Backbone as a printed PyTorch tensor [residue, N CA C, xyz], in Angstrom:
tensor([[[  0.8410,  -1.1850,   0.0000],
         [  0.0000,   0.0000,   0.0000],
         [  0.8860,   1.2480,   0.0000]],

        [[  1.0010,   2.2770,  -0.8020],
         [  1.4340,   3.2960,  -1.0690],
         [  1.1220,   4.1830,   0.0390]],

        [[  2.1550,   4.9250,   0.4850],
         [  2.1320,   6.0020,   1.8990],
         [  1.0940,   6.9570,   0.9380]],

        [[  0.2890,   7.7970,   2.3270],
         [ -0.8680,   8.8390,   1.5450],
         [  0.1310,   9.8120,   1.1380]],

        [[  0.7160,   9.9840,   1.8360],
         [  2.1790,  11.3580,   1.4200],
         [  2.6170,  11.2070,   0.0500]],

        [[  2.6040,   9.7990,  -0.2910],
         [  3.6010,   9.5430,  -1.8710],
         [  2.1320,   9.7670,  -2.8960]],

        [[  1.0350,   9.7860,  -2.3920],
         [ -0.5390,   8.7820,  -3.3360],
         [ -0.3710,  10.4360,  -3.0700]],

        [[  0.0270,  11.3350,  -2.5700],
         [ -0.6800,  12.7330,  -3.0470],
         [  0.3460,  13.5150,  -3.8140]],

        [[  1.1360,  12.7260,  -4.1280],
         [  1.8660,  13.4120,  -5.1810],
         [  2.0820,  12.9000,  -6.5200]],

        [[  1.1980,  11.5910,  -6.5940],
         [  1.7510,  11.1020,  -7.8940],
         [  0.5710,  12.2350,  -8.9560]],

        [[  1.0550,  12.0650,  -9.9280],
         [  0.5250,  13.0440, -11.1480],
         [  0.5140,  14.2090, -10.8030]],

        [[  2.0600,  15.1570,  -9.7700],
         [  1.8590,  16.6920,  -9.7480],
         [  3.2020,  16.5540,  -9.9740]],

        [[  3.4560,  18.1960, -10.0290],
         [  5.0100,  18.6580,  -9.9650],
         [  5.4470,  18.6760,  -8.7330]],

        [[  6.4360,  18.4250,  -8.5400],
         [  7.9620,  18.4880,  -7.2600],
         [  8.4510,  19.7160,  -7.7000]],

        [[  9.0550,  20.3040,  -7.1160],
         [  9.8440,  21.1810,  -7.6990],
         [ 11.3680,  21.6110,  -6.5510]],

        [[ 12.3460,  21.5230,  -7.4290],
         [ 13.6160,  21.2850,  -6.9740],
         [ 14.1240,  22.4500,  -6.4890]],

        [[ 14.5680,  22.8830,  -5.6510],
         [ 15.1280,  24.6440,  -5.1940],
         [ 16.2760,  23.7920,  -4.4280]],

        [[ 17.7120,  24.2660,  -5.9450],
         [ 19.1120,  23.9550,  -4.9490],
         [ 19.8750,  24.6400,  -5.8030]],

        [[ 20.5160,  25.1260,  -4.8140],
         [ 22.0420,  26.1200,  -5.1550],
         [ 23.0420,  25.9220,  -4.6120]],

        [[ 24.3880,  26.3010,  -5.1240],
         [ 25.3690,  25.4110,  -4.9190],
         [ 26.1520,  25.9770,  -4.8200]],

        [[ 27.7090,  26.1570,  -3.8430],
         [ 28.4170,  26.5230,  -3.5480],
         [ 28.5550,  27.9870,  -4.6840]],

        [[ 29.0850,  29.1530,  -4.7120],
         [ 29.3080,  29.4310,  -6.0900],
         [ 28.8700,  30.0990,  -6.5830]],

        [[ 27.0910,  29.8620,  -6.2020],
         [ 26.1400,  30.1890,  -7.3890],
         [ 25.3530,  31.1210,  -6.6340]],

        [[ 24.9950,  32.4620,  -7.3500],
         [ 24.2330,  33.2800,  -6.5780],
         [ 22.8780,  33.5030,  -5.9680]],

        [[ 22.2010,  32.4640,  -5.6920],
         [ 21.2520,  31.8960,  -4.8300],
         [ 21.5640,  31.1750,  -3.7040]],

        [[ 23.0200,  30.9640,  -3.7400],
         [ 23.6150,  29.8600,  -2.6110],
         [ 23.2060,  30.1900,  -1.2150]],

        [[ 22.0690,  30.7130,  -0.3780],
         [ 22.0110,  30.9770,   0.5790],
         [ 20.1230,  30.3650,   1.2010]],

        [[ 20.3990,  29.6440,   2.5990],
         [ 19.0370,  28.8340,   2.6850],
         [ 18.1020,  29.5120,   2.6730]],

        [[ 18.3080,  31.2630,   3.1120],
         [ 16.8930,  31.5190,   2.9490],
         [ 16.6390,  32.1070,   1.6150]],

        [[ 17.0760,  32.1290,   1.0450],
         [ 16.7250,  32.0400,  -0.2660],
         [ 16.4320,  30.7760,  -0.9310]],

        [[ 16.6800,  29.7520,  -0.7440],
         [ 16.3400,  28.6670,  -1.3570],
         [ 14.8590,  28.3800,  -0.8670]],

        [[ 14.5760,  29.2260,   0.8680],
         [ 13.3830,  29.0640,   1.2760],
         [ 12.1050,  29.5430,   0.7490]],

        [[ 12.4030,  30.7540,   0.1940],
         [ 11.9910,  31.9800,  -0.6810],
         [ 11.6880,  31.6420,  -2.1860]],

        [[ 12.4340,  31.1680,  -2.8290],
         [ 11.9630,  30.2170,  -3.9600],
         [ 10.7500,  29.0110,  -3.9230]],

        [[ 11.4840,  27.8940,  -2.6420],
         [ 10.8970,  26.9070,  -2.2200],
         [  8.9070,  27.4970,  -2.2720]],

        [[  8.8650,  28.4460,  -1.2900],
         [  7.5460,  29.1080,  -0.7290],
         [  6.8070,  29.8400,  -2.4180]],

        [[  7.6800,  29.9070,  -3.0750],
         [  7.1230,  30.6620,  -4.4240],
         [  6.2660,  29.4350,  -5.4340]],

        [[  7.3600,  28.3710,  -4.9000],
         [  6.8270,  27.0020,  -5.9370],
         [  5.6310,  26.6550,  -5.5040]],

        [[  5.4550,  26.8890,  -3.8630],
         [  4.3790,  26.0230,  -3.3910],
         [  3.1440,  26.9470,  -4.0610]],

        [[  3.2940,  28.2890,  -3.6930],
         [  2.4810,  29.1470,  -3.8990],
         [  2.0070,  29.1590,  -5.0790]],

        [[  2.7930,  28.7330,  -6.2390],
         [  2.6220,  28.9630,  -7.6860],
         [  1.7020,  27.1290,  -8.1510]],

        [[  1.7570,  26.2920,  -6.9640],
         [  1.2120,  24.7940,  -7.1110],
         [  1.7710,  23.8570,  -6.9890]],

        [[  3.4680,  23.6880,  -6.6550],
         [  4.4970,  22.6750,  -6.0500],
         [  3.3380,  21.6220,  -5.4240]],

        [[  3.5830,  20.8770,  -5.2810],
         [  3.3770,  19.6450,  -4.6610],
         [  4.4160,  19.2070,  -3.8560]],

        [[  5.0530,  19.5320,  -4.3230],
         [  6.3010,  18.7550,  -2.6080],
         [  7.4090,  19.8020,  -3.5450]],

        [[  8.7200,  19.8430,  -2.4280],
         [ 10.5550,  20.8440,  -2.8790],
         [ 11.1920,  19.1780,  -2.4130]],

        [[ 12.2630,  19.7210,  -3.4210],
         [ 12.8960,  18.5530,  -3.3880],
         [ 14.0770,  20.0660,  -3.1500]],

        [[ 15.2360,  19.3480,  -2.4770],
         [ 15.9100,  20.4620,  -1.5490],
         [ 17.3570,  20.0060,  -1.2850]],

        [[ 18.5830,  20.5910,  -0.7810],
         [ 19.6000,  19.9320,  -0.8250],
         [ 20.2370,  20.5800,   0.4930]],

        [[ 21.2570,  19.6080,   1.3060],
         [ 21.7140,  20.6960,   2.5590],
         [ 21.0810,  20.7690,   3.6400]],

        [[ 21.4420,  20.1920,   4.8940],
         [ 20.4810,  20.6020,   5.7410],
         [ 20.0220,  22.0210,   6.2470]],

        [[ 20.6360,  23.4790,   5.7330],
         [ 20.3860,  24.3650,   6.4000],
         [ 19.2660,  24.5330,   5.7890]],

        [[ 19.0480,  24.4780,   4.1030],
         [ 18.2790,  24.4290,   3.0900],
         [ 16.9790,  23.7550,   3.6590]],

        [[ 17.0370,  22.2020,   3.8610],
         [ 15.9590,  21.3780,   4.3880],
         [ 15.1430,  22.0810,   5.7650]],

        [[ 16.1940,  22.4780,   6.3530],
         [ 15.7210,  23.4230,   7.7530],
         [ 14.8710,  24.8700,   7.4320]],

        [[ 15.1430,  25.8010,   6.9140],
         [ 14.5400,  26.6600,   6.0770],
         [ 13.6710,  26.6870,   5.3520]],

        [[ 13.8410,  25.6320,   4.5070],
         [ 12.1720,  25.2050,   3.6040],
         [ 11.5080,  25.0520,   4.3670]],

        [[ 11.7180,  23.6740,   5.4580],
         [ 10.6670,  22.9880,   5.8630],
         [  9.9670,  24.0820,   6.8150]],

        [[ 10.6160,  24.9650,   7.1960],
         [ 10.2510,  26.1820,   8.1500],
         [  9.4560,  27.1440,   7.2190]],

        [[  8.7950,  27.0090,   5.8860],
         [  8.2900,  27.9250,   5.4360],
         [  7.3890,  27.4490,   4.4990]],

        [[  7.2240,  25.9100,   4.1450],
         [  6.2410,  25.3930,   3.4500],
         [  5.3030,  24.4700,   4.3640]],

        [[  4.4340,  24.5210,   3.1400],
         [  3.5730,  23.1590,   4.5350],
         [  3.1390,  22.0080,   3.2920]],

        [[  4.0400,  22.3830,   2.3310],
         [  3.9040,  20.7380,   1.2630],
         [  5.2660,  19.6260,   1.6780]],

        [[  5.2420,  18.6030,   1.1230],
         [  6.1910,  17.8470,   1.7310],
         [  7.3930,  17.8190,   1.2580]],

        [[  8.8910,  18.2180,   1.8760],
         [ 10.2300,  17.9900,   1.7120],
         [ 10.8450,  17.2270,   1.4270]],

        [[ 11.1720,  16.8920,   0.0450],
         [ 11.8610,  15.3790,  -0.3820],
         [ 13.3700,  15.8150,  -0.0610]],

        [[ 14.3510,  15.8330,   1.1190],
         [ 15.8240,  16.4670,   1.1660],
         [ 16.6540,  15.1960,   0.8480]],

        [[ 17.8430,  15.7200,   0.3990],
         [ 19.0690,  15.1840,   0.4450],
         [ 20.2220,  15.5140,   1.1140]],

        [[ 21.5450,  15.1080,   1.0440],
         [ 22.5860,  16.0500,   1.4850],
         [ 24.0030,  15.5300,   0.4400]],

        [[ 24.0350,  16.0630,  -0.2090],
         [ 24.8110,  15.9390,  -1.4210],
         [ 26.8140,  16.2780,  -0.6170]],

        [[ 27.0780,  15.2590,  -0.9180],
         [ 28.9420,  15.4600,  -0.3250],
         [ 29.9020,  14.5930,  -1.2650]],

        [[ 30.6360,  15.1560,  -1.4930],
         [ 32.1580,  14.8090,  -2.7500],
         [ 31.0010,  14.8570,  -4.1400]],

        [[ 32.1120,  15.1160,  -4.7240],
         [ 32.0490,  14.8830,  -6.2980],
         [ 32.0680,  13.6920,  -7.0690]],

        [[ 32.9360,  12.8330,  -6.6910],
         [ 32.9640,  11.1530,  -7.4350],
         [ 31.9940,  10.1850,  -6.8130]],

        [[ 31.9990,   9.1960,  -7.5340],
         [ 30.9050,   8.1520,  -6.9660],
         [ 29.5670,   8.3550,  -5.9400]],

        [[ 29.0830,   8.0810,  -5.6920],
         [ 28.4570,   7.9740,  -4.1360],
         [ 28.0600,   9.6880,  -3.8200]],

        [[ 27.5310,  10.8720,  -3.7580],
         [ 27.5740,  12.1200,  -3.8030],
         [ 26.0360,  12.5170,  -2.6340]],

        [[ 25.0690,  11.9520,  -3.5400],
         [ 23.4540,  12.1180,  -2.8590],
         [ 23.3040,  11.6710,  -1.7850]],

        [[ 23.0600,  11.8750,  -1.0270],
         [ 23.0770,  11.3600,   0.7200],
         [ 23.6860,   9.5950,   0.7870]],

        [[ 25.1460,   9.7570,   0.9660],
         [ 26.0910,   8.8740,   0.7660],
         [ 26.1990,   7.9850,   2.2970]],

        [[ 25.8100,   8.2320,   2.8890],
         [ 25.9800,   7.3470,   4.3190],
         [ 24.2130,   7.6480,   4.7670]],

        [[ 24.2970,   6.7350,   6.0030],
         [ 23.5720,   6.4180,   6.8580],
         [ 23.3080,   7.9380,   8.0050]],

        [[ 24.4410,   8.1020,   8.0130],
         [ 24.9940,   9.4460,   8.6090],
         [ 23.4160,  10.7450,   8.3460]],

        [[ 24.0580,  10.9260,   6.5960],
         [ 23.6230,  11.6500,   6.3920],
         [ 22.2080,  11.4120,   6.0520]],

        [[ 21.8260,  11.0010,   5.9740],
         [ 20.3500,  10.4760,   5.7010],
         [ 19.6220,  10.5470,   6.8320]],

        [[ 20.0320,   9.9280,   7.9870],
         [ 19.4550,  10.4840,   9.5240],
         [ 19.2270,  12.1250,   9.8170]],

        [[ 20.5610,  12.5820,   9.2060],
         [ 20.9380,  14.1910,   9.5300],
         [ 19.3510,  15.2790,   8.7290]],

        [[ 19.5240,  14.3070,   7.2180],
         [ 18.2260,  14.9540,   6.5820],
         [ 17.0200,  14.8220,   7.1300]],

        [[ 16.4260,  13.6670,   7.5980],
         [ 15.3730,  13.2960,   8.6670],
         [ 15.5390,  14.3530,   9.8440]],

        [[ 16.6900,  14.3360,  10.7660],
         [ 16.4260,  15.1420,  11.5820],
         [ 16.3380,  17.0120,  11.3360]],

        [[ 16.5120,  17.1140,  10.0060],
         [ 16.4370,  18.5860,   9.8210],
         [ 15.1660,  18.9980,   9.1040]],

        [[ 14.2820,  17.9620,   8.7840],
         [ 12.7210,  18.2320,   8.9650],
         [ 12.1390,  17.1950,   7.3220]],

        [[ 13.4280,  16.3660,   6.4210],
         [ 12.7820,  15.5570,   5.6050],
         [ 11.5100,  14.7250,   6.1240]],

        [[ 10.3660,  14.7660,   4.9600],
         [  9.1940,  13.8320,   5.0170],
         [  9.9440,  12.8480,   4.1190]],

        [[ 10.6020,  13.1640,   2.9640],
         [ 10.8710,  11.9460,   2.2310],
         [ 12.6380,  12.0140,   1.7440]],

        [[ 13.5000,  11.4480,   1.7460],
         [ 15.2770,  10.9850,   1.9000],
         [ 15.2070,  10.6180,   0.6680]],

        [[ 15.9940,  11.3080,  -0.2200],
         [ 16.6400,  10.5900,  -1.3560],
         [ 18.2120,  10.2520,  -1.3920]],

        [[ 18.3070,   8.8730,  -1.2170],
         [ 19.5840,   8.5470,  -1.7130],
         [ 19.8670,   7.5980,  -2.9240]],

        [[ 21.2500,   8.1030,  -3.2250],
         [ 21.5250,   7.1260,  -4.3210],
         [ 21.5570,   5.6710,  -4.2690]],

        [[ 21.1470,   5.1790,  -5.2890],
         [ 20.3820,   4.0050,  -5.4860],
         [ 21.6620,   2.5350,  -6.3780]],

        [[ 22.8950,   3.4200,  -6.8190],
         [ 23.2150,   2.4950,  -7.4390],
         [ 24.1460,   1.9130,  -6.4640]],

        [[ 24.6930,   0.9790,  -7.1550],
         [ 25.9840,  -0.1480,  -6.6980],
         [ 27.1250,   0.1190,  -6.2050]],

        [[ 27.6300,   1.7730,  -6.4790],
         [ 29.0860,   1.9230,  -6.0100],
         [ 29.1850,   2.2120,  -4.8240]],

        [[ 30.3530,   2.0270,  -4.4150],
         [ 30.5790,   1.6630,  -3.1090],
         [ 30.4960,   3.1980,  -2.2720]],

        [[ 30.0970,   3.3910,  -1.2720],
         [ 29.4230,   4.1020,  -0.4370],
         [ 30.4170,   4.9410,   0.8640]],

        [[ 30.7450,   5.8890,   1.2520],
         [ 31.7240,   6.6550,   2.3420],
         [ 31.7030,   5.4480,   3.8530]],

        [[ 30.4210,   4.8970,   4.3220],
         [ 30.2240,   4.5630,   5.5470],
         [ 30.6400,   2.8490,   5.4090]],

        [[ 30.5620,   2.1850,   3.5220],
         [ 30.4510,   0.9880,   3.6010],
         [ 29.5240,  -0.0040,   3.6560]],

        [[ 28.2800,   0.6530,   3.6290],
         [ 27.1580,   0.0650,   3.3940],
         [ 26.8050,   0.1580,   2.0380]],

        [[ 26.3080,  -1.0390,   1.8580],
         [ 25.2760,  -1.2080,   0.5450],
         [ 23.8570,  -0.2390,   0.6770]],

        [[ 23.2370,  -0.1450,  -0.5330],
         [ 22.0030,   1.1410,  -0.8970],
         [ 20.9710,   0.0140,   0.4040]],

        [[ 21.0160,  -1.4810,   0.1810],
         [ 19.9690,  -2.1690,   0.6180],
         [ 20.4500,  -2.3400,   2.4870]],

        [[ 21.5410,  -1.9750,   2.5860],
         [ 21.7960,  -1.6970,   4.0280],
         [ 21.4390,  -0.4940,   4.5810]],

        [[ 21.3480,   0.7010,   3.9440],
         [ 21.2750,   1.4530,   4.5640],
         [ 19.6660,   2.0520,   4.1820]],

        [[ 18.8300,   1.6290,   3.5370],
         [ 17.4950,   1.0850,   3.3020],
         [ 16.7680,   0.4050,   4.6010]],

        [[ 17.3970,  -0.9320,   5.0100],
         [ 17.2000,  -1.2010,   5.9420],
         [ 16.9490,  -0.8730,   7.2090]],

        [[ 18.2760,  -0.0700,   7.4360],
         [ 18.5290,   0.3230,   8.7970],
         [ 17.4400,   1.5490,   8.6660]],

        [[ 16.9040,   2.1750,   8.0140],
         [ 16.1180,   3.5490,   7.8540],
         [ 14.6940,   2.6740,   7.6140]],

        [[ 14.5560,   1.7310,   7.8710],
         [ 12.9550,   0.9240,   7.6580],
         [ 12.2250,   1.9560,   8.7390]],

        [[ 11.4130,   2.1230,   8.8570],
         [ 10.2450,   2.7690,   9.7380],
         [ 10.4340,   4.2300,   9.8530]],

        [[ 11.8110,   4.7520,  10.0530],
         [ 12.2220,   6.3150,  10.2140],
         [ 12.0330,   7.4110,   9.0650]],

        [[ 11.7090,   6.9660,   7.7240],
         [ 11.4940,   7.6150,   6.9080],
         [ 11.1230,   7.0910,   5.2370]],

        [[ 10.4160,   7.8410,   4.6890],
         [ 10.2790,   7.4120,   3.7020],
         [ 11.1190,   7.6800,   2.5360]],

        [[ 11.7610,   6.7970,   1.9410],
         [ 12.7200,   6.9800,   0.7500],
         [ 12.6480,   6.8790,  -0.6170]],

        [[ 13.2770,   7.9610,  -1.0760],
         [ 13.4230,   8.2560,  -2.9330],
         [ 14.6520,   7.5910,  -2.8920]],

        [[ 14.2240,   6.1970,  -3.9710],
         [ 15.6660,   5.8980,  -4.6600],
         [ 16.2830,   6.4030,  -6.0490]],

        [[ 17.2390,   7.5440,  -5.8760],
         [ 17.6680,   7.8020,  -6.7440],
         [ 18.3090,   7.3060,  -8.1290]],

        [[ 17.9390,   6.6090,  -9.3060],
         [ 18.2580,   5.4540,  -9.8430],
         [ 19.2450,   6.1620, -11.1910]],

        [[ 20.0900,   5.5120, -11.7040],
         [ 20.5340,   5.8750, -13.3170],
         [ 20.3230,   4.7520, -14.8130]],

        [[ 19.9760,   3.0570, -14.0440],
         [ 19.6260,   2.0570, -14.9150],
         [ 18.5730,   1.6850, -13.9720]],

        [[ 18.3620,   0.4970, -14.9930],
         [ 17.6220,  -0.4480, -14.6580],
         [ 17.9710,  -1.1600, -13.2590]],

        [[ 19.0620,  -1.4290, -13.5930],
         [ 19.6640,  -2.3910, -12.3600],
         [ 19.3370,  -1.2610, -10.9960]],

        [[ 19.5490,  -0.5160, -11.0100],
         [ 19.1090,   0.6090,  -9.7210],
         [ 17.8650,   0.1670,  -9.3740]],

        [[ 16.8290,   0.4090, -10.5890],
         [ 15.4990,  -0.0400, -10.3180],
         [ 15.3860,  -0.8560,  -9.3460]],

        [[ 15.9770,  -2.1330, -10.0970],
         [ 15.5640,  -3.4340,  -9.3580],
         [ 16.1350,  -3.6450,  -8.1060]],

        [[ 17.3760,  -3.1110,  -8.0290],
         [ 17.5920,  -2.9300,  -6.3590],
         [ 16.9380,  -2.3500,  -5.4460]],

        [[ 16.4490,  -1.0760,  -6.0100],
         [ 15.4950,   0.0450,  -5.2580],
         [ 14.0510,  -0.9920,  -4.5940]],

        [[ 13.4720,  -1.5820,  -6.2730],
         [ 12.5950,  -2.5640,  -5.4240],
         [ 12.6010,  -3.5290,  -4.3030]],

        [[ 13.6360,  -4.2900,  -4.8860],
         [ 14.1970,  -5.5720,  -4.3850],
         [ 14.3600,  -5.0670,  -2.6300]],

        [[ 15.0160,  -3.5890,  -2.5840],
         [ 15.3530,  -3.2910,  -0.7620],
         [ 13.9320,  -2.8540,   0.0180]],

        [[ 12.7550,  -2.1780,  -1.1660],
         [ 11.6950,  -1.9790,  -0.7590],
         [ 11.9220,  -0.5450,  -0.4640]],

        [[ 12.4100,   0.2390,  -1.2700],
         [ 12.1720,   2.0010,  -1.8080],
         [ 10.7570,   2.0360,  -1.6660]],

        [[ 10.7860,   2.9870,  -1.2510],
         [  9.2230,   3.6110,  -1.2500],
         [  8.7770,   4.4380,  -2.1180]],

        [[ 10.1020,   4.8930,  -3.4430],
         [  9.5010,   5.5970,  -4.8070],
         [ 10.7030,   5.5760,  -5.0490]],

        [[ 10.4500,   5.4050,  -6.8010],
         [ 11.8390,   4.8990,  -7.4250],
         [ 11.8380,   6.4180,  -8.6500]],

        [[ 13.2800,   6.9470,  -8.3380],
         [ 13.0180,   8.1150,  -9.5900],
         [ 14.1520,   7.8140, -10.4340]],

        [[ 14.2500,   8.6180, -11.1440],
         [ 15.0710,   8.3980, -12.7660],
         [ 16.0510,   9.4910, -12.3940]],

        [[ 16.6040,   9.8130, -11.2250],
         [ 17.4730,  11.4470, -11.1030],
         [ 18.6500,  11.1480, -11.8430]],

        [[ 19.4130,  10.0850, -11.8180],
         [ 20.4660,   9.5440, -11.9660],
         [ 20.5880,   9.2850, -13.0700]],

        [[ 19.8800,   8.7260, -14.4010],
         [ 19.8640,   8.9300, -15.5770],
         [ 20.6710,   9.6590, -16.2610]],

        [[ 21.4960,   9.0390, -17.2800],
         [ 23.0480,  10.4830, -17.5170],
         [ 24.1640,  10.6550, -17.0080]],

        [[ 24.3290,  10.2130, -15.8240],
         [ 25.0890,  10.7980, -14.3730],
         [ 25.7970,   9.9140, -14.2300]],

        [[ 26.1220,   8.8120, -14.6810],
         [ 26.8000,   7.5010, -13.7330],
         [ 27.6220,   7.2610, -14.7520]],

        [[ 28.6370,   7.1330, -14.8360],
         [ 30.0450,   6.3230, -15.9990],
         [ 29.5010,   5.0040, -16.1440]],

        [[ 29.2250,   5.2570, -17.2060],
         [ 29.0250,   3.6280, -17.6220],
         [ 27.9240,   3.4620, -17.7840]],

        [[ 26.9600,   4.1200, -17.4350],
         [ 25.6710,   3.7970, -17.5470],
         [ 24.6090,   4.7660, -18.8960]],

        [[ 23.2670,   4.9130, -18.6310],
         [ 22.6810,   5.4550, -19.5970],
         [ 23.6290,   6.8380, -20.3410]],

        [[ 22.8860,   7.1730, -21.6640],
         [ 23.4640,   8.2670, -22.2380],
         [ 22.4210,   9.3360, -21.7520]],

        [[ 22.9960,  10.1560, -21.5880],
         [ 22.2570,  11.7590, -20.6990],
         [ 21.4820,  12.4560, -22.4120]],

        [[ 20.3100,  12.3150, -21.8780],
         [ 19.4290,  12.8340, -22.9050],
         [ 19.0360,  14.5940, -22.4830]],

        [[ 19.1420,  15.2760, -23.7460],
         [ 18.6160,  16.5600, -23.5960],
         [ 17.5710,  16.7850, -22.6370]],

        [[ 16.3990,  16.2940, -22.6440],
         [ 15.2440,  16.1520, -21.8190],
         [ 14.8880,  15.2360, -20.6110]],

        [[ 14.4710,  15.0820, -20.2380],
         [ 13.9200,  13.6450, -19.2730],
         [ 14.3720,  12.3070, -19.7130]],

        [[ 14.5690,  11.5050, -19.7570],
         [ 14.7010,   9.8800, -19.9150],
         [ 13.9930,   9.5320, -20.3110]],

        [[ 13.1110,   9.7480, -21.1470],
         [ 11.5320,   9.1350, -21.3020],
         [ 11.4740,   7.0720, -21.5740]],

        [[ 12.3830,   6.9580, -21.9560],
         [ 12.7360,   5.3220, -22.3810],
         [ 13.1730,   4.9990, -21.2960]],

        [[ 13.4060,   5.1560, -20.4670],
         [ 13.8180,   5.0240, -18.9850],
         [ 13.1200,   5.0210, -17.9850]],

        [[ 12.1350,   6.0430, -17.8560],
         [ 10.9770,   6.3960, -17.1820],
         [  9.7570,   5.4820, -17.7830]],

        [[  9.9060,   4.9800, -19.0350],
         [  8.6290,   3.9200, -19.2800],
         [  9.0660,   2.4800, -18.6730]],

        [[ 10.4120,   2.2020, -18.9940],
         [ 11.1930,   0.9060, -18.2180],
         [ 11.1200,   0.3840, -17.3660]],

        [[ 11.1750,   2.1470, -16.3760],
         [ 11.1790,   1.6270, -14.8620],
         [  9.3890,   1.4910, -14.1010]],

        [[  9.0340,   2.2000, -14.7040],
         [  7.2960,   2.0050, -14.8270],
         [  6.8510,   0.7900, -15.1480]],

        [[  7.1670,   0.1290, -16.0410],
         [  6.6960,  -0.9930, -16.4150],
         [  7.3020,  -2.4640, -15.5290]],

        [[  8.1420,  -1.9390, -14.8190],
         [  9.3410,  -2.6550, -13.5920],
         [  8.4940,  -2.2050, -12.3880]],

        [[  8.3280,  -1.3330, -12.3600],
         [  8.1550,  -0.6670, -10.6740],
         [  6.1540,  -1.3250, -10.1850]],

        [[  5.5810,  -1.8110, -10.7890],
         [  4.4820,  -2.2040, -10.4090],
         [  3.6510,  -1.3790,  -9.2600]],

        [[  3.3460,  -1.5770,  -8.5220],
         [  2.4180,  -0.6200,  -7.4870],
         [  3.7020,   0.8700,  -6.3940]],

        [[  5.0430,   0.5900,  -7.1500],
         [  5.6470,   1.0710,  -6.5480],
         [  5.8150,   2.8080,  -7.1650]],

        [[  5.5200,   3.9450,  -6.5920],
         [  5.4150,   5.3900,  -7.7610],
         [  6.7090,   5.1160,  -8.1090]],

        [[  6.8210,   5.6610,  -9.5630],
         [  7.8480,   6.0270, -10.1650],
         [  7.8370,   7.7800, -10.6170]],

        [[  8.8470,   8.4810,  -9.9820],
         [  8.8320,   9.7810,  -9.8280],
         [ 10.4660,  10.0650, -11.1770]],

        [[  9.6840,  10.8150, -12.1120],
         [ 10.6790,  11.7320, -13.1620],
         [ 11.3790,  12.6300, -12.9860]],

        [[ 12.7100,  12.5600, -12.6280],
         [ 13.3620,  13.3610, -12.0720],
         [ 14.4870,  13.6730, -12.8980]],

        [[ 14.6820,  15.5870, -13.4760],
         [ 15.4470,  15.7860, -13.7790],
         [ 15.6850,  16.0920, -15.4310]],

        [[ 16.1900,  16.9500, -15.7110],
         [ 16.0000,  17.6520, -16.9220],
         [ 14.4910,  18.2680, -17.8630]],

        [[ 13.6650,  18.3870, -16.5540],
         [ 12.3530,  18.8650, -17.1330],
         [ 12.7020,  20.1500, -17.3070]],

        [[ 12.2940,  20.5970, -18.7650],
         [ 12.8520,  22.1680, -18.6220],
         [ 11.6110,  22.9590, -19.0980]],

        [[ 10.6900,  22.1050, -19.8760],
         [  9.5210,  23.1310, -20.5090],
         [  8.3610,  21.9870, -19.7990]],

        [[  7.2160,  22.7300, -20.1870],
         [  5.7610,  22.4580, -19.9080],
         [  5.5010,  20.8670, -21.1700]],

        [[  6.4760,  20.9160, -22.1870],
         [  6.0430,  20.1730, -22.8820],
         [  6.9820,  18.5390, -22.2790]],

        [[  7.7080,  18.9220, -22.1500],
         [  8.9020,  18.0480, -20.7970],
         [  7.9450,  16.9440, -20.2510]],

        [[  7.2170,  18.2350, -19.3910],
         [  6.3940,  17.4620, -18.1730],
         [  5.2750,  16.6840, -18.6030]],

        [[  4.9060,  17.2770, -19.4240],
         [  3.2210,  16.2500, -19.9830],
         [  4.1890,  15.2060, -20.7060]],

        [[  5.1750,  15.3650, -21.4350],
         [  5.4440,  13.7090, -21.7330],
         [  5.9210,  13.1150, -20.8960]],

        [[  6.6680,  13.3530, -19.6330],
         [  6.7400,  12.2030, -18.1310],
         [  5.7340,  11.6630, -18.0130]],

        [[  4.3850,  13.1250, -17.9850],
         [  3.2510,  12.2200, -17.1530],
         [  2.5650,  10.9980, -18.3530]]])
C-alpha cells in the first residue's frame, strides 16, 4: 500500500530549489523563498539539498520535503551514508533521497543496508541511473523509485537533452504498485506532460 504522502503526489510537480556553492542563490533563505514561491505557484512537494536548506524550507512550506545532502564529487555524492540520511530526517525531511546504485558508499554500506537500517524512520526516494538501480530500489523496498540519476553515472545510460523518457517507461513498467517519480532535466511544460 502506497504512503498517503507519496498517493498525493503522484501526477503533480515536485519542484527542486538547490544552489550550490558558487552560485548566486547559494544561501538557505533564499532557497526558502523560492521553495515558498513554488508552493504558492502549485508545487506539490521541494525537493531540496543541505540541511540548512531542508531546515529553512521545511520552516516555510507546509507541502512535503523530499531532502538530500549531497557530499564529494565522485561516486556515491546524494546522501552517501547512513549518517547523512538520519541528519536529513532530523532537519525536517518527510521523504530521503539517496543514491540508489551499486558503487561503493563513504560509511560501507550497501544502498539495501542502509534502506534497511532507515525501515520505519522515513520514507525513501531511490535515486536510480539504470535499470539495475530499479531493481535494487525494489528488491530493498524504496518507497519511490526516480530516474534522477539517468546520464550521471560512468558507464551507464546516455544523458538525454530532456527527461529519460525510455527510462521512465522501463522503470514504470518494472516498478508495479511502486510510484515512479521523473526526475530531472524537465525544462519546458512540454517536458512534463510527456513524463506524465
Amino acid at each position: 500500500m502506497t504512503d498517503p504522502l507519496i498517493s498525493s503526489l503522484q501526477g503533480k510537480l515536485i519542484v527542486s530549489c538547490q544552489a550550490y556553492v558558487g552560485e548566486p542563490m547559494r544561501h538557505p533563505e533564499t532557497m526558502a523563498q523560492v521553495a515558498l514561491s513554488a508552493e504558492r505557484g502549485g508545487a506539490a512537494a521541494i525537493r531540496c539539498q543541505g540541511l540548512a536548506d531542508i531546515a529553512a524550507i521545511k520552516g516555510q512550506v507546509e507541502i512535503p520535503v523530499i531532502g538530500l545532502w549531497k557530499e564529494g564529487h565522485d561516486g556515491v555524492s546524494i546522501t552517501p551514508t547512513l549518517r547523512h540520511a538520519r541528519a536529513c530526517i532530523a532537519a525536517g525531511s518527510d521523504v530521503v533521497a539517496i543514491d540508489a546504485t551499486a558503487r561503493p558508499r563513504l560509511d560501507g554500506r550497501t544502498f539495501e543496508e542502509t534502506v534497511e537500517a532507515l525501515r520505519g524512520e522515513t520514507l525513501i526516494m531511490a535515486d536510480c541511473s539504470c535499470m539495475d538501480d530499479v531493481q535494487r530500489a525494489l528488491e530493498a523496498g524504496a518507497d519511490i523509485v526516480s530516474t534522477t540519476l539517468a546520464g550521471y553515472v560512468p558507464g551507464g545510460r546516455e544523458k538525454t537533452a530532456g527527461p529519460d523518457l525510455e527510462f521512465l517507461r522501463e522503470a514504470v513498467a518494472a516498478a508495479g504498485d511502486v510510484p515512479v517519480f521523473c526526475e530531472g532535466r524537465i525544462h519546458t511544460l512540454a517536458d512534463a506532460q510527456a513524463a506524465m
